[in-house]
CSV table of C-alpha atoms in Angstrom, one decimal:
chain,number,residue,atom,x,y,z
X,79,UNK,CA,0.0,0.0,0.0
X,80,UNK,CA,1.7,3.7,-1.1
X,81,UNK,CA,2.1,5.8,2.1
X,82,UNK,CA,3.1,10.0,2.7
X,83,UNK,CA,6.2,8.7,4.7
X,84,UNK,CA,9.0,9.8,3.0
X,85,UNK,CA,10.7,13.1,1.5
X,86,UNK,CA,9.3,14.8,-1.4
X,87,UNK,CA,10.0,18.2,-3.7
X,88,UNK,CA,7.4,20.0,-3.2
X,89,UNK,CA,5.9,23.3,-5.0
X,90,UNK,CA,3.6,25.7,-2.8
X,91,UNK,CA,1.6,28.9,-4.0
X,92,UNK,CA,1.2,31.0,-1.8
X,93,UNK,CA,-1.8,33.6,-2.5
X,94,UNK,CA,0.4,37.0,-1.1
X,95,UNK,CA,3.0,36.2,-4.5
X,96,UNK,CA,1.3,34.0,-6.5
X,97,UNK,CA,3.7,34.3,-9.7
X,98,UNK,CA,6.8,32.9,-7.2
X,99,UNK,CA,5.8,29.1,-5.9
X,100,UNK,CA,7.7,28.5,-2.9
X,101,UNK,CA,9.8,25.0,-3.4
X,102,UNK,CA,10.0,23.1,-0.2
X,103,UNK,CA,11.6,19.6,0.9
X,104,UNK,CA,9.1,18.3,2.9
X,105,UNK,CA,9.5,14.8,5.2
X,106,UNK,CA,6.6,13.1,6.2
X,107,UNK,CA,7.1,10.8,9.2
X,108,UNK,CA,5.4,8.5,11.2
X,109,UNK,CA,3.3,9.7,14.3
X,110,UNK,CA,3.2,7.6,17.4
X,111,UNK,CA,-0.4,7.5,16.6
X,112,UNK,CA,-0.5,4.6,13.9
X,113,UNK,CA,-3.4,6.9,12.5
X,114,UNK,CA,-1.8,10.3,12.0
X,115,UNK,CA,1.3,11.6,10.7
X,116,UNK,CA,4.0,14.0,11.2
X,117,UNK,CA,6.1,16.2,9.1
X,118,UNK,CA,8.7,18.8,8.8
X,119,UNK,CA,10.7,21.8,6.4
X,120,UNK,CA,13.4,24.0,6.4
X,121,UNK,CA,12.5,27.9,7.6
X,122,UNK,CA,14.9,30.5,8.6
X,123,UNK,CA,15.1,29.8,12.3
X,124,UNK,CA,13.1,26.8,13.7
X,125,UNK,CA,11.8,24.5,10.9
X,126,UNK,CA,8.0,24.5,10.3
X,127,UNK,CA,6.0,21.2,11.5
X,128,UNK,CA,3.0,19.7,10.2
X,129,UNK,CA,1.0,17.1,12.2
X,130,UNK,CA,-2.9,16.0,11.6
X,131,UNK,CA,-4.4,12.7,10.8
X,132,UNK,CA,-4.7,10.0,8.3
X,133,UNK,CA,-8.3,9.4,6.8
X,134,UNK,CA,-9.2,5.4,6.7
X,135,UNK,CA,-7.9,4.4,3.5
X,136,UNK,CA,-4.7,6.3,4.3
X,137,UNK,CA,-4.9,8.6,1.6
X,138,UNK,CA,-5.7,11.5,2.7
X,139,UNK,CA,-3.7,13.5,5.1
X,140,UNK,CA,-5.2,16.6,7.0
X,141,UNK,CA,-2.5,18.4,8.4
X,142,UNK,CA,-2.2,21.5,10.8
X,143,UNK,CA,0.9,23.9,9.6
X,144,UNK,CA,3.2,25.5,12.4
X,145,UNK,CA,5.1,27.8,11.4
X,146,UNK,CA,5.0,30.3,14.4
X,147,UNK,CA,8.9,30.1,15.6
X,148,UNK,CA,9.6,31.3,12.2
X,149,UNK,CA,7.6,33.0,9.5
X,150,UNK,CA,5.2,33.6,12.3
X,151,UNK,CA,2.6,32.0,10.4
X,152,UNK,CA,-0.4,29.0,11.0
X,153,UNK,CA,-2.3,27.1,8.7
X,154,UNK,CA,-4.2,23.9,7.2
X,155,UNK,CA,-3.4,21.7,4.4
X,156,UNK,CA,-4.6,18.6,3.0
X,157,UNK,CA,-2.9,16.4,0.5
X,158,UNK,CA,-4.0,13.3,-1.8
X,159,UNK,CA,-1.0,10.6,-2.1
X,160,UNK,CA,-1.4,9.1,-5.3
X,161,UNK,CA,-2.5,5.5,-6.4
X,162,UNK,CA,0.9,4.6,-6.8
X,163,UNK,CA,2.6,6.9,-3.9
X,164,UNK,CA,4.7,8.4,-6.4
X,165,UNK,CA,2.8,12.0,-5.8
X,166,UNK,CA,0.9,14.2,-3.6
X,167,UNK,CA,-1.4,17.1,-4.3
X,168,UNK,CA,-3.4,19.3,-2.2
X,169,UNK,CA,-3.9,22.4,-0.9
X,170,UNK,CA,-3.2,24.8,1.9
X,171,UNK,CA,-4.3,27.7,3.7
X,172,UNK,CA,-2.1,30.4,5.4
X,173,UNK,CA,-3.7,32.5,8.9
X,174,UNK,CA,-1.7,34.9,8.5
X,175,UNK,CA,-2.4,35.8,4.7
X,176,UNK,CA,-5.5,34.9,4.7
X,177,UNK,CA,-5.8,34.2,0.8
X,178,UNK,CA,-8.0,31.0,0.9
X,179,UNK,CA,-6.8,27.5,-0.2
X,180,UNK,CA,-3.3,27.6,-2.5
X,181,UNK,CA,-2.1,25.1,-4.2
X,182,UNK,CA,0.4,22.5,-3.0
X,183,UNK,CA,2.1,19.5,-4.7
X,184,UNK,CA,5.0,17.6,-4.9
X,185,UNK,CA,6.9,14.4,-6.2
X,186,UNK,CA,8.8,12.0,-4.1
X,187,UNK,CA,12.7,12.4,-4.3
């Protein structure tokens, strides 16, 4: 069965410059809840964290975005992990900008 655990390339829009995608290494890791997941990405300072749950066919990851001991920032996200778990695509939304959902994707490396 494909799973988000892993590192991937990602690109992220972001709705405040929307003509620069942001491109982030993301790492996905297990949580100690066999139900949720965690992950993580560079930032200037403190590296962001994302943590949330699994939906039941383990497809679907809603994740909560910290970002507060860097950028300042807080947000949501949710990402689709392909049939074959070669790629994820989703979408997230920043507090701070307040721009509604941007896009988010990325390949495994």
């Amino acid at each position: 069965m494909p799973s988000f655990i892993g590192q991937w390339t990602t690109t992220r829009y972001s709705g405040n410059d929307p003509a620069n995608p942001e491109m982030i290494t993301l790492t996905i890791t297990a949580d100690a809840d066999p139900n949720a997941l965690d992950g993580a990405y560079p930032r200037p300072g403190e590296d962001a964290r994302l943590f949330g749950p699994l939906d039941a066919t383990g497809l679907i990851w809603t994740a909560r975005i910290d970002e507060r001991n860097s950028s300042g920032d807080e947000g949501d996200a949710v990402f689709f992990l392909s049939a074959d778990g070669s790629t994820i695509y989703g979408a997230w939304q920043s507090q701070q900008h307040g721009n509604g959902p941007q896009p988010w994707f990325g390949t495994r490396i």
